[in-house]
Coordinates of N, CA and C in Angstrom, one line a residue:
M1 N -6.7 -18.8 4.5 CA -7.3 -18.3 3.3 C -6.7 -19.0 2.1
D2 N -7.6 -19.5 1.2 CA -7.2 -20.2 0.0 C -6.9 -19.3 -1.1
I3 N -6.4 -19.8 -2.2 CA -6.0 -19.0 -3.4 C -7.2 -18.2 -3.9
F4 N -8.4 -18.8 -4.0 CA -9.5 -18.1 -4.5 C -9.9 -17.0 -3.6
S5 N -10.0 -17.2 -2.3 CA -10.4 -16.1 -1.4 C -9.4 -15.0 -1.5
A6 N -8.1 -15.3 -1.5 CA -7.1 -14.3 -1.6 C -7.2 -13.5 -2.9
A7 N -7.5 -14.2 -4.0 CA -7.6 -13.5 -5.3 C -8.8 -12.6 -5.3
V8 N -9.9 -13.0 -4.7 CA -11.1 -12.2 -4.6 C -10.9 -11.0 -3.8
M9 N -10.2 -11.1 -2.7 CA -9.9 -10.0 -1.8 C -9.0 -9.0 -2.5
L10 N -8.0 -9.5 -3.2 CA -7.1 -8.6 -3.9 C -7.8 -7.9 -5.1
F11 N -8.7 -8.6 -5.8 CA -9.4 -8.0 -6.9 C -10.3 -6.9 -6.4
L12 N -11.0 -7.1 -5.2 CA -11.9 -6.1 -4.6 C -11.1 -4.9 -4.2
I13 N -9.9 -5.1 -3.7 CA -9.1 -3.9 -3.3 C -8.6 -3.1 -4.5
M14 N -8.2 -3.9 -5.6 CA -7.7 -3.2 -6.8 C -8.9 -2.3 -7.4
D15 N -10.1 -2.8 -7.2 CA -11.3 -2.0 -7.6 C -11.2 -1.5 -9.1
P16 N -11.1 -2.4 -10.0 CA -10.9 -1.9 -11.4 C -12.2 -1.2 -12.0
L17 N -13.4 -1.6 -11.5 CA -14.6 -1.0 -12.0 C -14.7 0.5 -11.4
G18 N -14.2 0.7 -10.2 CA -14.1 2.0 -9.6 C -13.1 2.9 -10.3
N19 N -12.1 2.2 -10.8 CA -11.0 3.0 -11.5 C -11.3 3.3 -13.0
L20 N -12.4 2.6 -13.5 CA -12.7 2.8 -15.0 C -12.9 4.2 -15.4
P21 N -13.7 5.0 -14.7 CA -13.9 6.4 -15.1 C -12.6 7.2 -15.0
I22 N -11.8 6.9 -14.0 CA -10.5 7.7 -13.8 C -9.5 7.3 -15.0
F23 N -9.4 6.1 -15.3 CA -8.5 5.6 -16.4 C -9.0 6.2 -17.7
A24 N -10.3 6.2 -17.9 CA -10.9 6.8 -19.1 C -10.6 8.2 -19.3
S25 N -10.7 9.0 -18.2 CA -10.4 10.4 -18.2 C -9.0 10.7 -18.5
I26 N -8.0 9.9 -18.0 CA -6.6 10.1 -18.3 C -6.3 9.7 -19.7
L27 N -6.8 8.6 -20.2 CA -6.5 8.1 -21.5 C -7.2 9.0 -22.6
R28 N -8.2 9.6 -22.3 CA -9.0 10.4 -23.2 C -8.1 11.5 -23.9
H29 N -7.1 12.0 -23.1 CA -6.2 13.1 -23.6 C -5.0 12.6 -24.2
I30 N -4.8 11.3 -24.4 CA -3.6 10.7 -25.0 C -3.9 10.3 -26.4
D31 N -2.9 10.4 -27.3 CA -3.1 10.0 -28.7 C -3.7 8.6 -28.8
P32 N -4.8 8.5 -29.5 CA -5.5 7.1 -29.6 C -4.5 6.0 -30.0
K33 N -3.5 6.3 -30.8 CA -2.5 5.3 -31.2 C -1.7 4.8 -30.0
K34 N -1.5 5.6 -29.0 CA -0.6 5.3 -27.9 C -1.4 4.8 -26.7
R35 N -2.7 4.9 -26.7 CA -3.5 4.5 -25.5 C -3.2 3.1 -25.0
R36 N -3.3 2.1 -25.9 CA -3.2 0.7 -25.5 C -1.8 0.5 -25.0
R37 N -0.8 1.0 -25.6 CA 0.6 0.8 -25.2 C 0.8 1.4 -23.8
V38 N 0.3 2.6 -23.6 CA 0.5 3.3 -22.3 C -0.2 2.5 -21.2
L39 N -1.4 2.0 -21.5 CA -2.2 1.2 -20.5 C -1.5 -0.1 -20.1
I40 N -1.0 -0.8 -21.1 CA -0.3 -2.1 -20.9 C 1.0 -1.8 -20.1
R41 N 1.7 -0.7 -20.4 CA 2.9 -0.4 -19.7 C 2.6 -0.1 -18.2
E42 N 1.6 0.7 -17.9 CA 1.2 1.0 -16.6 C 0.7 -0.2 -15.8
L43 N 0.0 -1.1 -16.4 CA -0.5 -2.3 -15.8 C 0.7 -3.2 -15.4
L44 N 1.7 -3.3 -16.3 CA 2.9 -4.1 -16.0 C 3.7 -3.5 -14.9
F45 N 3.8 -2.2 -14.8 CA 4.5 -1.5 -13.7 C 3.8 -1.8 -12.4
A46 N 2.5 -1.8 -12.4 CA 1.7 -2.0 -11.2 C 2.0 -3.5 -10.7
L47 N 2.0 -4.4 -11.7 CA 2.2 -5.8 -11.3 C 3.6 -6.0 -10.7
I48 N 4.6 -5.4 -11.3 CA 6.0 -5.5 -10.8 C 6.1 -4.9 -9.4
I49 N 5.5 -3.8 -9.1 CA 5.5 -3.2 -7.8 C 4.8 -4.1 -6.8
M50 N 3.7 -4.6 -7.2 CA 2.9 -5.5 -6.2 C 3.7 -6.8 -5.9
L51 N 4.3 -7.4 -6.9 CA 5.1 -8.6 -6.7 C 6.3 -8.3 -5.7
S52 N 6.9 -7.1 -5.9 CA 8.0 -6.7 -5.1 C 7.6 -6.6 -3.6
F53 N 6.4 -6.0 -3.4 CA 5.9 -5.9 -2.0 C 5.5 -7.2 -1.4
L54 N 5.0 -8.1 -2.3 CA 4.6 -9.4 -1.8 C 5.8 -10.2 -1.3
Y55 N 7.0 -10.1 -2.0 CA 8.1 -10.9 -1.7 C 9.1 -10.2 -0.7
A56 N 9.0 -8.9 -0.7 CA 9.8 -8.1 0.3 C 9.1 -7.8 1.6
G57 N 7.8 -8.0 1.6 CA 7.0 -7.6 2.7 C 7.4 -8.3 4.0
E58 N 7.7 -9.6 3.9 CA 8.1 -10.4 5.1 C 9.3 -9.8 5.7
A59 N 10.3 -9.5 4.9 CA 11.6 -9.0 5.4 C 11.3 -7.6 6.0
I60 N 10.4 -6.8 5.5 CA 10.1 -5.5 6.1 C 9.5 -5.7 7.5
L61 N 8.6 -6.6 7.6 CA 8.0 -6.9 8.9 C 9.0 -7.4 10.0
N62 N 9.8 -8.3 9.5 CA 10.9 -8.8 10.4 C 11.8 -7.8 10.9
F63 N 12.1 -6.9 9.9 CA 13.0 -5.7 10.3 C 12.4 -4.8 11.3
L64 N 11.1 -4.6 11.2 CA 10.3 -3.7 12.1 C 9.9 -4.5 13.4
N65 N 10.1 -5.8 13.4 CA 9.7 -6.6 14.5 C 8.2 -6.6 14.9
L66 N 7.4 -6.7 13.8 CA 6.0 -6.6 14.0 C 5.4 -8.0 14.1
R67 N 4.4 -8.2 15.0 CA 3.7 -9.5 15.2 C 2.6 -9.6 14.2
S68 N 2.2 -10.8 13.9 CA 1.2 -11.1 12.9 C -0.2 -10.5 13.3
E69 N -0.4 -10.5 14.6 CA -1.7 -10.0 15.1 C -1.8 -8.5 14.8
S70 N -0.8 -7.7 15.0 CA -0.8 -6.3 14.7 C -1.0 -6.0 13.3
V71 N -0.4 -6.8 12.4 CA -0.5 -6.7 11.0 C -1.9 -7.0 10.5
S72 N -2.5 -8.0 11.1 CA -3.9 -8.4 10.8 C -4.9 -7.3 11.2
I73 N -4.7 -6.8 12.4 CA -5.6 -5.7 12.9 C -5.4 -4.4 12.0
A74 N -4.2 -4.1 11.7 CA -3.9 -2.9 10.9 C -4.5 -3.1 9.5
G75 N -4.3 -4.3 8.9 CA -4.8 -4.6 7.6 C -6.3 -4.5 7.5
G76 N -7.0 -5.0 8.6 CA -8.4 -4.9 8.7 C -8.9 -3.5 8.7
I77 N -8.2 -2.7 9.5 CA -8.6 -1.2 9.6 C -8.5 -0.5 8.2
I78 N -7.3 -0.8 7.6 CA -7.1 -0.1 6.3 C -8.1 -0.6 5.3
L79 N -8.4 -1.9 5.2 CA -9.4 -2.4 4.2 C -10.8 -1.8 4.5
F80 N -11.1 -1.7 5.8 CA -12.4 -1.1 6.2 C -12.5 0.3 5.7
L81 N -11.5 1.1 5.9 CA -11.5 2.5 5.4 C -11.7 2.6 3.9
I82 N -10.9 1.7 3.2 CA -11.0 1.7 1.7 C -12.5 1.3 1.3
A83 N -13.0 0.3 2.0 CA -14.4 -0.1 1.7 C -15.4 1.0 1.9
I84 N -15.2 1.7 3.0 CA -16.2 2.8 3.3 C -16.1 3.9 2.2
K85 N -14.9 4.1 1.7 CA -14.8 5.1 0.6 C -15.4 4.6 -0.7
M86 N -15.4 3.3 -0.9 CA -16.1 2.7 -2.1 C -17.6 2.8 -1.9
I87 N -18.1 2.6 -0.7 CA -19.5 2.7 -0.5 C -20.0 4.2 -0.5
F88 N -19.2 5.0 0.1 CA -19.6 6.5 0.2 C -18.4 7.3 -0.5
P89 N -18.4 7.3 -1.8 CA -17.3 7.9 -2.5 C -17.3 9.5 -2.3
S90 N -16.1 10.0 -2.2 CA -16.0 11.5 -2.1 C -15.8 12.1 -3.5
P91 N -16.3 13.3 -3.7 CA -16.1 13.9 -5.0 C -14.6 14.3 -5.3
G92 N -14.3 14.3 -6.5 CA -12.9 14.7 -6.9 C -12.4 13.8 -8.0
G93 N -11.4 14.2 -8.7 CA -10.9 13.5 -9.8 C -9.4 13.4 -9.7
V94 N -8.8 13.0 -10.9 CA -7.3 12.8 -10.9 C -6.7 14.2 -11.2
A95 N -5.7 14.6 -10.3 CA -5.1 15.8 -10.5 C -3.6 15.6 -10.8
G96 N -2.9 16.6 -11.3 CA -1.5 16.6 -11.5 C -1.1 16.2 -12.9
L97 N -2.0 16.0 -13.8 CA -1.6 15.7 -15.2 C -2.2 16.8 -16.1
A98 N -1.4 17.4 -16.9 CA -1.8 18.4 -17.9 C -2.5 17.6 -19.1
A99 N -3.4 18.3 -19.8 CA -4.1 17.7 -20.9 C -3.1 17.2 -21.9
G100 N -3.1 16.0 -22.3 CA -2.2 15.4 -23.3 C -1.0 14.9 -22.7
E101 N -0.7 15.1 -21.5 CA 0.5 14.5 -20.8 C 0.4 13.0 -20.6
E102 N 1.4 12.3 -21.0 CA 1.4 10.9 -20.9 C 1.8 10.4 -19.5
P103 N 0.9 9.7 -18.8 CA 1.3 9.2 -17.4 C 2.4 8.2 -17.4
F104 N 3.3 8.3 -16.4 CA 4.4 7.4 -16.2 C 4.4 6.9 -14.8
I105 N 4.0 5.7 -14.5 CA 3.9 5.1 -13.2 C 2.8 5.8 -12.3
V106 N 2.9 7.2 -12.1 CA 1.9 7.9 -11.4 C 1.0 8.7 -12.4
P107 N -0.3 8.7 -12.3 CA -1.1 8.1 -11.2 C -1.7 6.7 -11.5
M108 N -1.5 6.2 -12.7 CA -2.2 5.0 -13.1 C -1.6 3.7 -12.3
A109 N -0.3 3.5 -12.4 CA 0.3 2.3 -11.7 C 0.2 2.5 -10.2
I110 N 0.6 3.7 -9.8 CA 0.6 4.1 -8.4 C -0.1 5.4 -8.3
P111 N -1.1 5.7 -7.5 CA -1.7 4.8 -6.5 C -3.0 4.1 -7.0
L112 N -3.4 4.3 -8.3 CA -4.7 3.8 -8.7 C -4.8 2.3 -8.7
M113 N -3.7 1.6 -9.3 CA -3.7 0.2 -9.4 C -3.0 -0.5 -8.2
A114 N -1.8 0.0 -7.9 CA -1.0 -0.5 -6.8 C -1.0 0.5 -5.7
G115 N -2.1 0.7 -5.0 CA -2.2 1.7 -3.9 C -1.8 1.2 -2.6
P116 N -1.8 2.0 -1.6 CA -1.4 1.6 -0.2 C -2.1 0.4 0.3
S117 N -3.4 0.4 0.0 CA -4.3 -0.7 0.5 C -3.9 -2.1 0.0
I118 N -3.6 -2.2 -1.3 CA -3.2 -3.5 -1.9 C -1.8 -3.9 -1.5
L119 N -0.9 -2.9 -1.3 CA 0.4 -3.2 -0.9 C 0.4 -3.7 0.6
A120 N -0.4 -3.1 1.4 CA -0.6 -3.6 2.8 C -1.2 -5.0 2.9
A121 N -2.1 -5.2 2.0 CA -2.7 -6.6 2.0 C -1.7 -7.6 1.5
L122 N -0.9 -7.3 0.6 CA 0.1 -8.2 0.1 C 1.2 -8.5 1.2
I123 N 1.6 -7.5 1.9 CA 2.5 -7.7 3.1 C 1.8 -8.6 4.1
L124 N 0.5 -8.4 4.3 CA -0.2 -9.2 5.3 C -0.3 -10.7 4.9
L125 N -0.5 -10.9 3.6 CA -0.6 -12.3 3.1 C 0.8 -13.0 3.2
A126 N 1.8 -12.3 2.9 CA 3.2 -12.9 3.0 C 3.5 -13.2 4.4
H127 N 3.0 -12.3 5.3 CA 3.4 -12.6 6.7 C 2.5 -13.7 7.3
T128 N 1.3 -13.8 6.8 CA 0.3 -14.8 7.4 C 0.9 -16.2 7.2
D129 N 1.4 -16.5 6.0 CA 2.0 -17.8 5.7 C 3.1 -17.7 4.6
S130 N 4.3 -17.5 5.0 CA 5.4 -17.3 4.1 C 5.7 -18.6 3.3
S131 N 5.2 -19.7 3.7 CA 5.5 -21.0 3.0 C 4.6 -21.1 1.8
R132 N 3.6 -20.3 1.7 CA 2.6 -20.4 0.5 C 2.8 -19.2 -0.4
M133 N 4.0 -18.8 -0.7 CA 4.3 -17.6 -1.5 C 3.8 -17.9 -3.0
M134 N 3.9 -19.2 -3.4 CA 3.4 -19.5 -4.8 C 1.9 -19.3 -4.9
D135 N 1.2 -19.7 -3.8 CA -0.3 -19.5 -3.8 C -0.6 -18.0 -3.8
W136 N 0.1 -17.2 -3.0 CA -0.2 -15.8 -3.0 C 0.2 -15.2 -4.4
T137 N 1.2 -15.7 -5.0 CA 1.6 -15.1 -6.3 C 0.5 -15.4 -7.4
I138 N 0.0 -16.7 -7.3 CA -1.1 -17.0 -8.2 C -2.3 -16.2 -8.0
A139 N -2.6 -16.0 -6.7 CA -3.8 -15.1 -6.4 C -3.6 -13.7 -6.9
L140 N -2.4 -13.2 -6.7 CA -2.1 -11.8 -7.1 C -2.2 -11.7 -8.6
V141 N -1.6 -12.6 -9.3 CA -1.5 -12.5 -10.8 C -2.9 -12.7 -11.4
S142 N -3.7 -13.6 -10.7 CA -5.1 -13.8 -11.2 C -6.0 -12.5 -11.0
A143 N -5.9 -11.9 -9.8 CA -6.6 -10.7 -9.6 C -6.2 -9.6 -10.5
W144 N -4.8 -9.5 -10.7 CA -4.3 -8.5 -11.6 C -4.8 -8.7 -13.1
A145 N -4.8 -9.9 -13.5 CA -5.1 -10.3 -14.9 C -6.6 -9.9 -15.1
L146 N -7.5 -10.2 -14.2 CA -8.9 -9.9 -14.4 C -9.1 -8.4 -14.3
S147 N -8.4 -7.7 -13.4 CA -8.5 -6.2 -13.4 C -7.9 -5.6 -14.7
A148 N -6.8 -6.2 -15.2 CA -6.2 -5.7 -16.4 C -7.2 -5.8 -17.6
F149 N -7.9 -7.0 -17.6 CA -8.8 -7.3 -18.7 C -9.9 -6.2 -18.7
I150 N -10.5 -5.9 -17.5 CA -11.5 -5.0 -17.4 C -11.1 -3.6 -17.8
L151 N -9.9 -3.2 -17.4 CA -9.3 -1.9 -17.7 C -8.9 -1.8 -19.2
M152 N -8.5 -2.9 -19.8 CA -8.1 -2.8 -21.2 C -9.3 -2.6 -22.1
F153 N -10.5 -3.1 -21.6 CA -11.7 -2.9 -22.4 C -12.6 -1.9 -21.6
Y154 N -12.0 -0.8 -21.1 CA -12.7 0.2 -20.3 C -13.9 0.8 -21.1
K155 N -13.8 1.0 -22.4 CA -14.9 1.6 -23.1 C -16.1 0.7 -23.2
L156 N -15.8 -0.6 -23.4 CA -16.9 -1.6 -23.4 C -17.7 -1.7 -22.1
F157 N -16.9 -1.8 -21.0 CA -17.5 -1.9 -19.7 C -18.3 -0.7 -19.3
T158 N -17.7 0.5 -19.6 CA -18.4 1.8 -19.3 C -19.7 1.9 -20.1
R159 N -19.7 1.4 -21.4 CA -20.9 1.5 -22.2 C -21.9 0.5 -21.7
L160 N -21.5 -0.7 -21.3 CA -22.4 -1.8 -20.9 C -23.1 -1.4 -19.5
L161 N -22.3 -1.0 -18.6 CA -22.8 -0.8 -17.2 C -23.4 0.6 -17.0
G162 N -22.8 1.6 -17.7 CA -23.3 3.0 -17.5 C -22.8 3.5 -16.2
E163 N -22.9 4.8 -16.0 CA -22.4 5.5 -14.8 C -23.1 4.9 -13.5
K164 N -24.4 4.7 -13.6 CA -25.1 4.2 -12.4 C -24.7 2.8 -12.1
G165 N -24.6 2.0 -13.2 CA -24.2 0.6 -13.0 C -22.8 0.5 -12.4
L166 N -21.9 1.3 -12.8 CA -20.5 1.2 -12.3 C -20.6 1.6 -10.8
T167 N -21.4 2.6 -10.4 CA -21.5 3.0 -9.0 C -22.1 1.9 -8.2
A168 N -23.1 1.3 -8.7 CA -23.8 0.2 -8.0 C -22.8 -1.0 -7.7
V169 N -22.1 -1.4 -8.8 CA -21.1 -2.5 -8.6 C -20.0 -2.2 -7.6
E170 N -19.5 -0.9 -7.7 CA -18.4 -0.5 -6.8 C -18.9 -0.6 -5.4
R171 N -20.1 -0.1 -5.1 CA -20.6 -0.1 -3.7 C -20.9 -1.5 -3.2
L172 N -21.3 -2.4 -4.2 CA -21.5 -3.8 -3.8 C -20.2 -4.4 -3.4
M173 N -19.1 -4.1 -4.2 CA -17.8 -4.6 -3.9 C -17.3 -4.1 -2.6
G174 N -17.7 -2.8 -2.3 CA -17.3 -2.2 -1.0 C -17.9 -2.9 0.2
M175 N -19.2 -3.4 0.0 CA -19.9 -4.1 1.1 C -19.2 -5.4 1.4
V176 N -18.8 -6.1 0.3 CA -18.1 -7.4 0.5 C -16.7 -7.2 1.2
L177 N -16.0 -6.1 0.8 CA -14.7 -5.8 1.4 C -14.9 -5.4 2.8
V178 N -16.0 -4.8 3.2 CA -16.3 -4.5 4.6 C -16.3 -5.7 5.4
M179 N -17.0 -6.7 4.9 CA -17.1 -8.0 5.6 C -15.7 -8.7 5.8
I180 N -14.9 -8.6 4.7 CA -13.6 -9.2 4.7 C -12.7 -8.5 5.8
S181 N -12.8 -7.2 5.8 CA -12.0 -6.4 6.7 C -12.3 -6.6 8.2
V182 N -13.7 -6.7 8.4 CA -14.1 -7.0 9.8 C -13.6 -8.4 10.3
Q183 N -13.6 -9.4 9.3 CA -13.2 -10.7 9.7 C -11.7 -10.7 10.0
M184 N -10.9 -9.9 9.2 CA -9.5 -9.8 9.5 C -9.2 -9.1 10.8
L185 N -10.0 -8.1 11.1 CA -9.9 -7.4 12.4 C -10.2 -8.3 13.6
L186 N -11.3 -9.1 13.5 CA -11.7 -10.0 14.5 C -10.7 -11.1 14.7
D187 N -10.1 -11.6 13.6 CA -9.1 -12.7 13.7 C -7.8 -12.2 14.4
G188 N -7.5 -10.9 14.1 CA -6.3 -10.3 14.7 C -6.5 -10.2 16.2
I189 N -7.7 -9.7 16.6 CA -8.0 -9.5 18.0 C -8.0 -10.8 18.8
S190 N -8.7 -11.8 18.1 CA -8.8 -13.1 18.7 C -7.4 -13.8 18.9
N191 N -6.6 -13.7 17.9 CA -5.2 -14.3 18.0 C -4.4 -13.6 19.1
Y192 N -4.6 -12.2 19.2 CA -3.8 -11.5 20.2 C -4.3 -11.9 21.6
I193 N -5.6 -12.0 21.8 CA -6.1 -12.5 23.2 C -5.6 -13.8 23.5
N194 N -5.7 -14.8 22.5 CA -5.2 -16.1 22.8 C -3.7 -16.2 23.1
H195 N -2.9 -15.4 22.3 CA -1.5 -15.3 22.5 C -1.1 -14.8 23.9
T196 N -1.8 -13.7 24.3 CA -1.6 -13.1 25.6 C -2.0 -14.0 26.7
A197 N -3.1 -14.7 26.5 CA -3.6 -15.6 27.6 C -2.7 -16.8 27.8
S198 N -2.1 -17.2 26.7 CA -1.2 -18.4 26.9 C 0.2 -18.0 27.3

């Protein structure tokens, strides 16, 4: 996987367009003067958390003695489940915040931006080729920067695309993510068979 492919995959998993309505509903109850500061802070928290998992992921896998095939298969399954939820979203909203309460790490940084799926994907990337950590870092920062740009101008994108437009784009992104997840799953199974046969 090259830098561009990794960045696209990470961007799709972050799903900024899918998070737009949720971020808007959280920020709506915050003082307008504080909204941009809160959003920037939460986005930076998410980046720090994701970078930590990218660089500590290999050590975690070595400690657990996991093979790359199992990580690839597990990552494919996780991404597939996330993609299905993007295509067939379940009703519900953000819970746990009182009106006017300022979010701190949860729920904006975790799990909306840096959720279990993106953290698992970062561990998988680090394990796939630990000699290309700079490439994975560039891919992650690029995907995060584009997601941050979309979320920083959430009002503009919501107005341009509308509710139906956001839903359509999210489902299209889900379809692409389904294909990526199936490929990861097939690669893991193929590598496992080849490794076992040899």
